[in-house]
Short mmCIF file of C-alpha atoms and ligand atoms in Angstrom, two decimals:
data_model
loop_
_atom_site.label_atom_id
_atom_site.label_comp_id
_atom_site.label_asym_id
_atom_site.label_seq_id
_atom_site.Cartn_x
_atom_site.Cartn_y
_atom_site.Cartn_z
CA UNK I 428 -42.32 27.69 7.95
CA UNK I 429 -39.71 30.04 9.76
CA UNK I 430 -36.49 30.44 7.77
CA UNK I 431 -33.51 30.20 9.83
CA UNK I 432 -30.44 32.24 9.20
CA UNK I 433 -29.36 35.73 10.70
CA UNK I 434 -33.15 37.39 9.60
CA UNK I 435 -34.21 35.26 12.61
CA UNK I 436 -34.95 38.05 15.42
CA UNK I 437 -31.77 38.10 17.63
CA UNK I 438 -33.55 37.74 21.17
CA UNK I 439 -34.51 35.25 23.37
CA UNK I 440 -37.96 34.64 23.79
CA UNK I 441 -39.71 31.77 26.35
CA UNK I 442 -43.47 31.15 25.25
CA UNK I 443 -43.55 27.74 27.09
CA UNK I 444 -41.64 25.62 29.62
CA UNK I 445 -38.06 24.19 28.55
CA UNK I 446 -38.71 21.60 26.70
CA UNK I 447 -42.28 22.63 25.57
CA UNK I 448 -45.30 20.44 24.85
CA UNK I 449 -44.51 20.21 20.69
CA UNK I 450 -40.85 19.18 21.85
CA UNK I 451 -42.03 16.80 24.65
CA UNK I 452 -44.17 15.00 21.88
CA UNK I 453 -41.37 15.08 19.45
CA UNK I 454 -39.39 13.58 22.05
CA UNK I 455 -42.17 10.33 22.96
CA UNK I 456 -41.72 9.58 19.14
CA UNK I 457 -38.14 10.06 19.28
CA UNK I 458 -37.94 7.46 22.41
CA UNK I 459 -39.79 4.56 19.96
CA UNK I 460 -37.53 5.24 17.14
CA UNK I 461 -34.02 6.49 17.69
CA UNK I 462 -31.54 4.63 20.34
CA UNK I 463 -30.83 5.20 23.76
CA UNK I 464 -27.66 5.47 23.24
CA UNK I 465 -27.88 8.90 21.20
CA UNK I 466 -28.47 11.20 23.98
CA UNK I 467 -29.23 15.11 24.46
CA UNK I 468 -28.21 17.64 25.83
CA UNK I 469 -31.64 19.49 25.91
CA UNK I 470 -33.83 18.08 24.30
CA UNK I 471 -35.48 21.15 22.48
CA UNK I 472 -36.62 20.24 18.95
CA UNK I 473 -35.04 23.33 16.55
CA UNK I 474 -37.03 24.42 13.64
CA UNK I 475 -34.70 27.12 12.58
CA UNK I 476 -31.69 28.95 14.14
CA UNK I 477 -29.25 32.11 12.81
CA UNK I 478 -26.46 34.85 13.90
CA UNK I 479 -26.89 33.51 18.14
CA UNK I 480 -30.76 32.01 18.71
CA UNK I 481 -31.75 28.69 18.59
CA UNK I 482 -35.99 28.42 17.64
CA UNK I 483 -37.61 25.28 18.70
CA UNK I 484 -40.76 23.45 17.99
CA UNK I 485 -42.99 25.44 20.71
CA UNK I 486 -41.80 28.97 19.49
CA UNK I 487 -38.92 29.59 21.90
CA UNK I 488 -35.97 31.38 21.04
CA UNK I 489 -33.10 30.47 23.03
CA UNK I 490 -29.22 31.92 23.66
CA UNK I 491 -27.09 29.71 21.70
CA UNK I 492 -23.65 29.13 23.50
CA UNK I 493 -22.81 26.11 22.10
CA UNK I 494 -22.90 26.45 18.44
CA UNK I 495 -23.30 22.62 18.06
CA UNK I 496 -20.34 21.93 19.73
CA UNK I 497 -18.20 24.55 17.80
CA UNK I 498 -19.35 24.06 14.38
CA UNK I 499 -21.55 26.86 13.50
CA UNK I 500 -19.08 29.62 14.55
CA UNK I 501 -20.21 31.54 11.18
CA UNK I 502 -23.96 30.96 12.46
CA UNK I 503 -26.42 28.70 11.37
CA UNK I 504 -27.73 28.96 7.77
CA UNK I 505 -25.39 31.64 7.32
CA UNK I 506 -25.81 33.30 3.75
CA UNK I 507 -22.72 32.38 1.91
CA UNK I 508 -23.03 28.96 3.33
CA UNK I 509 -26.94 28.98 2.29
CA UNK I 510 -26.09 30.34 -1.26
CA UNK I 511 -23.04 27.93 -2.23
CA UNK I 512 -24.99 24.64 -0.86
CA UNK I 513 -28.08 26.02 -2.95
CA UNK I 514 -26.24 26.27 -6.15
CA UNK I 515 -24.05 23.22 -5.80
CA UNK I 516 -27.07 20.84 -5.02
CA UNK I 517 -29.16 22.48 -7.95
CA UNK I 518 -26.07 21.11 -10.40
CA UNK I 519 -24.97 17.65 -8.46
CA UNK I 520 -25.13 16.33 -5.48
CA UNK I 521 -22.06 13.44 -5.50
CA UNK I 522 -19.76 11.67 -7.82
CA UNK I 523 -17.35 10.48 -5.04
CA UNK I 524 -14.09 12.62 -5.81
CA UNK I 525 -12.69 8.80 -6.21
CA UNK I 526 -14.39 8.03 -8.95
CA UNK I 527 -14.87 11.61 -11.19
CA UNK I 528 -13.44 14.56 -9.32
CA UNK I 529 -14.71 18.16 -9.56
CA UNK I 530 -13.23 21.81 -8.46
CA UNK I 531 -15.18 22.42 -4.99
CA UNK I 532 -12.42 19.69 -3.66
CA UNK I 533 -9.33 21.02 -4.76
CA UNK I 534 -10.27 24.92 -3.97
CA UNK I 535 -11.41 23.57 -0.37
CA UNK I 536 -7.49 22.06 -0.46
CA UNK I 537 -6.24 24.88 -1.74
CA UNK I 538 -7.72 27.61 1.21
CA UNK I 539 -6.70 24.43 3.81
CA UNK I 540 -3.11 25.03 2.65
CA UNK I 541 -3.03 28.97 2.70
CA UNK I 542 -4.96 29.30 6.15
CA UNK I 543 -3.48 26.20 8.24
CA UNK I 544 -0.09 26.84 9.56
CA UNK I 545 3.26 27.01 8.44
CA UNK I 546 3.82 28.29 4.48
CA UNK I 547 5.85 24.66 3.29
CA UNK I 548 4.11 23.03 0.41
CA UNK I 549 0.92 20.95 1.84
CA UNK I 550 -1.41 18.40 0.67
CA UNK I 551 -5.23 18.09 1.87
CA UNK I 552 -7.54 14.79 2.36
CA UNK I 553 -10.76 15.14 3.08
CA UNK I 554 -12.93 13.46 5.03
CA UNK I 555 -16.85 13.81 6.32
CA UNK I 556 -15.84 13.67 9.91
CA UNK I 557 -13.44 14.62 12.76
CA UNK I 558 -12.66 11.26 14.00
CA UNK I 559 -11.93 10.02 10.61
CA UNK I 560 -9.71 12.76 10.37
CA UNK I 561 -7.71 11.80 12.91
CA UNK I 562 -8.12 8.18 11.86
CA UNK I 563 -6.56 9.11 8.65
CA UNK I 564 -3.78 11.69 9.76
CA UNK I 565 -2.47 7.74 12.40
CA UNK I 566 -2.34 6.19 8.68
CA UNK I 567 -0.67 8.51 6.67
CA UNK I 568 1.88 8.96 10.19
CA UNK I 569 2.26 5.08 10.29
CA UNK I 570 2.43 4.37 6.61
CA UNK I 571 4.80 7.85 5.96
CA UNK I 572 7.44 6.39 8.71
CA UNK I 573 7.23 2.72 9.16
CA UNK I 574 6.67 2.90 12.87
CA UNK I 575 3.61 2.20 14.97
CA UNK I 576 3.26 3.99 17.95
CA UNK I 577 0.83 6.86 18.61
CA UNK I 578 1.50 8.71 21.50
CA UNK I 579 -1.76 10.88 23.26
CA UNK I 580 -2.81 12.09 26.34
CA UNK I 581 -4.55 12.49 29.61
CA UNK I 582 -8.38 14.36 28.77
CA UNK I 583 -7.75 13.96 25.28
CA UNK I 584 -10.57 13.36 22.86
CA UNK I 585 -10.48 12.76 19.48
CA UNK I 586 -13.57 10.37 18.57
CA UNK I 587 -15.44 7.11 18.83
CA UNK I 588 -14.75 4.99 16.24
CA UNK I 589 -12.41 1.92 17.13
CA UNK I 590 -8.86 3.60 16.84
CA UNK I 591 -10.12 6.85 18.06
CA UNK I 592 -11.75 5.75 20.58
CA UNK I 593 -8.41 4.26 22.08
CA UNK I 594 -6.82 8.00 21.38
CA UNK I 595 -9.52 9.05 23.80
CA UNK I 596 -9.12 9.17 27.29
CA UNK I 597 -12.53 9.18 29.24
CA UNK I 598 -14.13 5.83 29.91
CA UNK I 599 -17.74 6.90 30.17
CA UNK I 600 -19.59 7.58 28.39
CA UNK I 601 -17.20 7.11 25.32
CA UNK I 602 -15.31 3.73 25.75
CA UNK I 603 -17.10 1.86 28.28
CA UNK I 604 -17.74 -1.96 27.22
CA UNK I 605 -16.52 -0.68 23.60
CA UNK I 606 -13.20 -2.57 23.94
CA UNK I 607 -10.97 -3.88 22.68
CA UNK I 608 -9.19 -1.14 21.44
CA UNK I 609 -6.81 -0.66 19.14
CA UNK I 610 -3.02 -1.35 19.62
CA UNK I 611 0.11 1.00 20.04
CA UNK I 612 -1.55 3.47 21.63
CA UNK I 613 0.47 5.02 24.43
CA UNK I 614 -0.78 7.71 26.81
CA UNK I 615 1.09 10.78 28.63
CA UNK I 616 -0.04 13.07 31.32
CA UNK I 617 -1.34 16.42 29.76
CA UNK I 618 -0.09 19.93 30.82
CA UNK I 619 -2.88 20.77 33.02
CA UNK I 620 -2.09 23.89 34.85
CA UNK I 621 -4.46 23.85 37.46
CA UNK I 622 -4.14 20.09 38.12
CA UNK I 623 -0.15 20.13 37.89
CA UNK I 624 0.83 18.35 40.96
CA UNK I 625 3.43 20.66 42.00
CA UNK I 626 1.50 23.99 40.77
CA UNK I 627 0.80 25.63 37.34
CA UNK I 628 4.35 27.09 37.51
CA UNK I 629 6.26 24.22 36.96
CA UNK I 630 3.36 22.94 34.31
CA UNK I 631 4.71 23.76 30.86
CA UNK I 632 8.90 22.34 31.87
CA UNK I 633 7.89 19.11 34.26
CA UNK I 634 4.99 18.01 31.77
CA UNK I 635 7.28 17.96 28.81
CA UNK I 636 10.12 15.81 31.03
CA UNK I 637 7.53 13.61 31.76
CA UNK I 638 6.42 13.06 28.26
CA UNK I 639 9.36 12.47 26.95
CA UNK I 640 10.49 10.77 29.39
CA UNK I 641 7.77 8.45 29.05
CA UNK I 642 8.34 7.96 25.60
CA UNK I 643 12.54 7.09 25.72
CA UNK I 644 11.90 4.82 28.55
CA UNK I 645 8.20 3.03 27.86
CA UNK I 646 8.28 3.27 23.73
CA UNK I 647 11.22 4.14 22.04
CA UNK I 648 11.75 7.34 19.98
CA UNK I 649 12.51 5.57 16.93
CA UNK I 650 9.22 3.38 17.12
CA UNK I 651 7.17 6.66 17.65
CA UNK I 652 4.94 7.32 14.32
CA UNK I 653 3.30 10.64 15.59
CA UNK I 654 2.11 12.47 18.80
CA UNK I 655 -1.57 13.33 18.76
CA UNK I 656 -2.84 16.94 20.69
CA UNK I 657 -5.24 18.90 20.97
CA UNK I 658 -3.56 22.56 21.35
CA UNK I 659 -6.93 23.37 23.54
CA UNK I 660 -8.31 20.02 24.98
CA UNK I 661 -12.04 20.22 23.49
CA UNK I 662 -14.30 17.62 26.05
CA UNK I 663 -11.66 16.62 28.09
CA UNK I 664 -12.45 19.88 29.76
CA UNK I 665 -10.96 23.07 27.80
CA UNK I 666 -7.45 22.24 29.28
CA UNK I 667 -5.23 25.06 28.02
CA UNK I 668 -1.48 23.96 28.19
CA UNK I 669 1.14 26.67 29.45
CA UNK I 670 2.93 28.37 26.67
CA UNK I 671 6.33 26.65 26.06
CA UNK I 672 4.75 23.40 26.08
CA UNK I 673 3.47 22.55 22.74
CA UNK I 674 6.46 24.12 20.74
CA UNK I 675 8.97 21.81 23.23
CA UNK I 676 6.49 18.83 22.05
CA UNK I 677 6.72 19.77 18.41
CA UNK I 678 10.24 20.41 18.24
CA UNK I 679 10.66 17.13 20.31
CA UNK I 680 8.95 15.64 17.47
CA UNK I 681 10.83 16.91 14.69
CA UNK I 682 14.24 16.13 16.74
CA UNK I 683 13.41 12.46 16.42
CA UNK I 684 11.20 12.30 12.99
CA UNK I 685 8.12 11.87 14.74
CA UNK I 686 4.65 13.20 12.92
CA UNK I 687 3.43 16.35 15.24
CA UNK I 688 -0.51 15.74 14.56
CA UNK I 689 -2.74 18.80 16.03
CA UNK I 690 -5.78 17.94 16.37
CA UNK I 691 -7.85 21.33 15.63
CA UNK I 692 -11.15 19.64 14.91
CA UNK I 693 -12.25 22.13 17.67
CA UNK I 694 -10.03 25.03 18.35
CA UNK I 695 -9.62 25.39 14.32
CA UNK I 696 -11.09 28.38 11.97
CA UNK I 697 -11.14 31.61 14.24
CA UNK I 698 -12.66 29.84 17.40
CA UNK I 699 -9.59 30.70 19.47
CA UNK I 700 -9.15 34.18 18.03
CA UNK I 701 -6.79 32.77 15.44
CA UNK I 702 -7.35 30.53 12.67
CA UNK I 703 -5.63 27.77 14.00
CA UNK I 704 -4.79 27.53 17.99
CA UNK I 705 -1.12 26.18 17.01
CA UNK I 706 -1.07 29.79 15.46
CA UNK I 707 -1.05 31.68 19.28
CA UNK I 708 2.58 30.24 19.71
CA UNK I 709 3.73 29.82 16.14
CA UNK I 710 3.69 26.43 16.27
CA UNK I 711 3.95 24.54 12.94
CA UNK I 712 2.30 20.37 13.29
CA UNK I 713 3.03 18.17 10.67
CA UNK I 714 -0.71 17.38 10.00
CA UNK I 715 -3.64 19.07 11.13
CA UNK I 716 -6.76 17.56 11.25
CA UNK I 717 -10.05 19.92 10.83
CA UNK I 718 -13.80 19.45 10.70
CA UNK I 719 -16.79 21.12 13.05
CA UNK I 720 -16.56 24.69 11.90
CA UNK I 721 -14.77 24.02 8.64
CA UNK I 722 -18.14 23.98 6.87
CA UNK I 723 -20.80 26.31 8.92
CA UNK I 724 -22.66 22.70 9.44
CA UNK I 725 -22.20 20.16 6.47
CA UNK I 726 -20.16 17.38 7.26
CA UNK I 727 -16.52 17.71 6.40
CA UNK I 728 -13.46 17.06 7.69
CA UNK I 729 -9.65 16.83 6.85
CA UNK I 730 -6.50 16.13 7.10
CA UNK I 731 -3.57 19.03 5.87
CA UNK I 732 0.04 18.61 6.39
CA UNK I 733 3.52 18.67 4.78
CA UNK I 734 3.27 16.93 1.04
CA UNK I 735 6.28 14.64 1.46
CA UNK I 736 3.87 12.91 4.48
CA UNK I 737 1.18 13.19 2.53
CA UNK I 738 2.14 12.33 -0.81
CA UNK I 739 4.22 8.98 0.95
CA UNK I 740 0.42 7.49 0.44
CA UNK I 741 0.19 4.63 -2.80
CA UNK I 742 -2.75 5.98 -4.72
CA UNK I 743 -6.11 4.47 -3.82
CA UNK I 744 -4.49 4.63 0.09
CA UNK I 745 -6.53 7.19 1.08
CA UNK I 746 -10.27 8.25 0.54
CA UNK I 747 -14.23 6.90 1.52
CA UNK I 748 -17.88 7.17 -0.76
CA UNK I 749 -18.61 10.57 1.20
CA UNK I 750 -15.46 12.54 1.98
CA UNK I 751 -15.32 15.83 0.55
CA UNK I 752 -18.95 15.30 -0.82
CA UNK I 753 -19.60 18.42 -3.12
CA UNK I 754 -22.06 19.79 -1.38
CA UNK I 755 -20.01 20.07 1.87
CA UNK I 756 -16.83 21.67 0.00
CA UNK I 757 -19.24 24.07 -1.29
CA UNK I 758 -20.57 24.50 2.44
CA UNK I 759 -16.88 25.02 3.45
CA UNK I 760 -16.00 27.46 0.76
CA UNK I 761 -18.88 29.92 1.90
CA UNK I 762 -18.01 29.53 6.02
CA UNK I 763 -14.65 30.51 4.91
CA UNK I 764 -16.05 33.32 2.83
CA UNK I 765 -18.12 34.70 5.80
CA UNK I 766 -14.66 34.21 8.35
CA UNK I 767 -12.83 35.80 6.25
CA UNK I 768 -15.15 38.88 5.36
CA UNK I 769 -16.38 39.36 8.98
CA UNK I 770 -13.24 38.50 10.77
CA UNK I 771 -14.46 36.20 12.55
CA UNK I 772 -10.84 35.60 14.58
CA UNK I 773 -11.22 39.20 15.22
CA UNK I 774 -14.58 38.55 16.62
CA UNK I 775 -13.54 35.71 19.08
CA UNK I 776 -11.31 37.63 20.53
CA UNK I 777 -13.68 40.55 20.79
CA UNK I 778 -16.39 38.01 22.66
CA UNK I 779 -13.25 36.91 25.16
CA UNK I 780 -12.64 39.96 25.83
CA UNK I 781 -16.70 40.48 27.13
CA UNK I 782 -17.31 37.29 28.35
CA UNK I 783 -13.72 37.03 30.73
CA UNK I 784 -14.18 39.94 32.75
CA UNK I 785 -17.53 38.88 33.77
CA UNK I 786 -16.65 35.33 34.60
CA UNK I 787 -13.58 36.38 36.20
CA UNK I 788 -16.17 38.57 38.14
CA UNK I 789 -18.30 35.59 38.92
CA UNK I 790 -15.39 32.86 39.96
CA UNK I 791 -14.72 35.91 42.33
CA UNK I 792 -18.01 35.76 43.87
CA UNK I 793 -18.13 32.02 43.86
CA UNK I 794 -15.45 29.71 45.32
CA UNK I 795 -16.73 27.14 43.20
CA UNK I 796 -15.70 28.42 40.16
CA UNK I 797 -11.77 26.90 40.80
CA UNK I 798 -10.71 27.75 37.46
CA UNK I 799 -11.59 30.50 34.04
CA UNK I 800 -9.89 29.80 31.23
CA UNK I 801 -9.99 29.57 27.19
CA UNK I 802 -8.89 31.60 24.29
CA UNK I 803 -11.40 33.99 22.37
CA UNK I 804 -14.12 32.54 21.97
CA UNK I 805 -13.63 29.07 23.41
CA UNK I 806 -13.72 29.53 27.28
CA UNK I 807 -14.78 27.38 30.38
CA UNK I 808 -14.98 27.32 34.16
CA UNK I 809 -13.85 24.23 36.01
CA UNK I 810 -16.41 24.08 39.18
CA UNK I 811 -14.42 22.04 42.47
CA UNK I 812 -15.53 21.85 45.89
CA UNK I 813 -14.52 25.44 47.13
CA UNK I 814 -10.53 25.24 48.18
CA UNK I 815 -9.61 21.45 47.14
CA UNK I 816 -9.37 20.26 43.78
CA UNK I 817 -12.31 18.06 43.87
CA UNK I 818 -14.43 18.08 41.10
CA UNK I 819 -17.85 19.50 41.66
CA UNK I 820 -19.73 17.65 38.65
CA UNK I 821 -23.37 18.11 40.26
CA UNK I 822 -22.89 21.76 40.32
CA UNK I 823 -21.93 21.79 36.84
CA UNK I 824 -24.93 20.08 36.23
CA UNK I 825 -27.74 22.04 38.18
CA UNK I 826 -26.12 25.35 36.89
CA UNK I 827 -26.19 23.82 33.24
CA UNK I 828 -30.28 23.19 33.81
CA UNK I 829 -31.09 26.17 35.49
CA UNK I 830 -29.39 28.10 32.42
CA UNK I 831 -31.76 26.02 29.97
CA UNK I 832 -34.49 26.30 31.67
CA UNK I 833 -34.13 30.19 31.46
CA UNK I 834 -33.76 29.70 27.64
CA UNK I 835 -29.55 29.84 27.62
CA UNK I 836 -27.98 26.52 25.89
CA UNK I 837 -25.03 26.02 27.51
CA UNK I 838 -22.90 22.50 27.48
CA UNK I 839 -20.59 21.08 29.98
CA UNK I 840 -17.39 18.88 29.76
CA UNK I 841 -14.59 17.84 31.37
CA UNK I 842 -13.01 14.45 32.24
CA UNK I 843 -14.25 14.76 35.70
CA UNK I 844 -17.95 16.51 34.15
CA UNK I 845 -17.29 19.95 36.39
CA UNK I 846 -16.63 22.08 33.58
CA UNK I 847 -19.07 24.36 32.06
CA UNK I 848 -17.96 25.38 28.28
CA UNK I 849 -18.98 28.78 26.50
CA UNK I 850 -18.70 28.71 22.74
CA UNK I 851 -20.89 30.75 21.27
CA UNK I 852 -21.12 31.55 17.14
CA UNK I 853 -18.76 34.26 16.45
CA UNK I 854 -21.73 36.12 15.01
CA UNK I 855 -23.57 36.33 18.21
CA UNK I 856 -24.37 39.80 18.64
CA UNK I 857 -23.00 41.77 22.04
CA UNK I 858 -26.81 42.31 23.68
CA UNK I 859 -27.61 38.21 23.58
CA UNK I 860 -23.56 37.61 24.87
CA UNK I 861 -24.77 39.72 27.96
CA UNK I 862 -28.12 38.51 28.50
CA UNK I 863 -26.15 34.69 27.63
CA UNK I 864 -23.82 36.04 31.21
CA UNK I 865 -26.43 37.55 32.89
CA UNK I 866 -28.58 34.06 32.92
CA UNK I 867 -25.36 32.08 33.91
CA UNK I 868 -24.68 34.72 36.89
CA UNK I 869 -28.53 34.51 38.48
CA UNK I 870 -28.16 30.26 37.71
CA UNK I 871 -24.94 30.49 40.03
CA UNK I 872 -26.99 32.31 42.58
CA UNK I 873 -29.33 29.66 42.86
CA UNK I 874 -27.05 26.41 42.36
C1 PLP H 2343 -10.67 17.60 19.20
C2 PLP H 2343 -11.66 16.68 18.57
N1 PLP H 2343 -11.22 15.69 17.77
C3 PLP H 2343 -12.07 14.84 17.17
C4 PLP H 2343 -13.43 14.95 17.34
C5 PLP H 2343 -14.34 13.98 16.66
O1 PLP H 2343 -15.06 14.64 15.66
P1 PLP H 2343 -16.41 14.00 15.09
O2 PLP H 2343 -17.41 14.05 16.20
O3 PLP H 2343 -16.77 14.87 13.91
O4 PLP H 2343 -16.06 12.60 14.68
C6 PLP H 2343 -13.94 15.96 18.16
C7 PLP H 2343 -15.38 16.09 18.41
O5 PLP H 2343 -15.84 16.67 19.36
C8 PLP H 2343 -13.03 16.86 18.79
O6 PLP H 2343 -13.46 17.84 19.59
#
């Protein structure tokens, strides 16, 4: 059996069609088992993956640029992820922290208070995934201030369970015939530069009128329990607000005792180039919710924000069987390990700094490309019918299948489905990030 980890060769190799016989198989017995409603984005079966490559069942060895939607930004398998999971499932595998507790939790707390932002006294929940994060941060908001309102926005996404699923905006495929949805949710325009009516200019200053605006006149300040952003929209389509915007919002917030919840269950540990994307403009939330790359894989997730919020929570409040399982804080304690000794913030940037040239290079040559933007290494083109703003989801698509066809897994997003999204692991090594942009330049030629 091929072990996975950063040992696997770093190149991409094609020894079949995309997806192969052995994963075409896989896939008939997958059909008779596992619902339809569980889809794919390629349906590749992986036996083992490490540092930027992706091995499936036929032998190919594909460009990862999608690290499982941003979780394995320290790599797959990674060593200090493999190491702490092996030891800490050799002792025990669960108590439930609720019933006996044990160390892993309370030092995964502990780095959750150093490396999130701000340096007030904190207090950590954890969870086993994003949206119960977020679920969680709307309780400890609603119970820590008596008020019921939860304010979000246009493209936002932050899960499908009932409550988040009403945070979210897109209809399909998230929401559609899932209703009803929870109450008291209220919904703002997002600072969308490129879609700002009257041009990205005016973005960060009319967005924030608007919002708050929205809120005196539609909700009422005083019945506000907390805003909920993303500081980089995540599926809603890599929307990167203007600077100014989100520190208005959270000083809006803290003007009128409202919870300022950033959702960094994407953008968070080093994706951005930071360890937190609230960090880029100093911005300080209340609570922060985390998951994906918090633990190079294993399911975890949490909340983190100011102890008096926190600690407003009756005992017995707060918790689940699974969250902060031990194996998953152990999991956590190695990804952090491997950010912090490879500098992995230092490395997104690095890979921004490679991959923007060349897509700026490639919007240049194609008026279809209406938009490049990100931050390190989270980054995105928004594809529009060349010189209007109309969304251009088939291209998005055809470009997205040429690229896995050639053995490059690449995923798209976007409200509106016309955005391609680039997020490979940190680790990925310079030679696959080129050949990653070379692929995506000769599928443009031929979309
Ligand atoms: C910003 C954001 N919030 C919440 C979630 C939900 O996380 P999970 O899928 O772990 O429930 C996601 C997942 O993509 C996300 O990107």
């Amino acid at each position: 059996m091929a072990a996975g980890g950063p040992a696997l060769p770093q190149e991409r190799r094609l020894v079949t069609e995309i997806p192969g016989p052995a994963s075409r198989e896989l896939l008939a017995r997958r059909d008779r088992s596992v619902a339809r409603g569980v889809s794919h984005v390629l349906p590749v079966f992986v036996t083992a993956a490490g540092g930027g490559v992706l091995v499936d069942a036929d032998g190919n060895s594909l460009i990862d640029f999608g690290s499982g939607i941003a979780v394995t930004g320290v790599g797959n398998s990674a060593p200090e992820v493999v190491e702490r999971v092996t030891d800490q499932v050799s002792r025990f595998t669960h108590t439930c922290f609720m019933v006996a507790p044990y160390e892993g939790y309370v030092s995964v707390c502990e780095e959750l208070a150093w490396l999130t932002p701000g340096g007030h006294d904190k207090r950590s929940a954890l969870f086993s995934s994003g949206a119960e994060a977020v679920e969680n941060a709307v309780k400890i908001a609603r119970h820590a201030t008596g008020r019921p309102a939860v304010i979000t926005f246009d493209h936002a996404y932050h899960g499908r369970t009932n409550l988040t699923m009403a945070l979210t905006a897109k209809n399909m495929p998230y929401k559609h015939r899932f209703g009803p949805f929870a109450g008291e949710i209220y919904r703002a325009p997002m600072a969308y530069p490129l879609r700002w009516p009257t041009g990205p200019g005016n973005c960060a200053e009319e967005a924030f009128a608007v919002v708050t605006e929205l809120i005196h006149t539609q909700v009422g300040e005083q019945n506000v329990a907390a805003l909920v952003i993303e500081p980089i929209q995540g599926e809603g389509g890599f929307v990167v607000p203007p600077d100014g915007f989100l520190p208005r919002l959270a000083a809006f917030c803290r003007d009128n005792g409202i919870v300022f919840i950033a959702d960094e269950i994407q953008t968070g540990f080093c994706r951005t180039g930071d360890w937190f994307a609230c960090d880029h403009e100093s911005v300080v939330p209340d609570l922060v919710t985390t998951a994906k790359a918090l633990a190079g894989g294993l399911p975890l997730a949490a909340v983190t924000g100011r102890a008096a919020l926190m600690d407003a929570v009756h005992p017995g409040g707060l918790g689940g069987t699974y969250g902060g399982n031990p194996v998953a804080c152990a999991a956590a304690l190695g990804a952090i390990a491997a950010m912090e000794r490879g500098d992995l913030a230092g490395r997104a940037r690095h890979i921004g700094a490679v991959m923007l040239p060349r897509l700026r290079d490639l919007a240049a040559r194609h008026p279809v490309i209406a938009e490049v933007r990100g931050r390190g290494a989270m980054l995105a083109i928004e594809l529009t019918v060349p010189g209007t703003l109309q969304p251009a989801p088939d291209v998005a698509k055809r470009v997205a299948s040429a690229c896995h066809r050639a053995g490059l897994m690449v995923l798209t997003c976007g409200t509106f489905g016309n955005v391609l999204r680039f997020l490979p692991p940190l680790v990925i090594g310079d030679e696959l990030l080129g050949e990653g942009l070379t692929i995506l330049e000769h599928a443009f030629g031929r979309a």
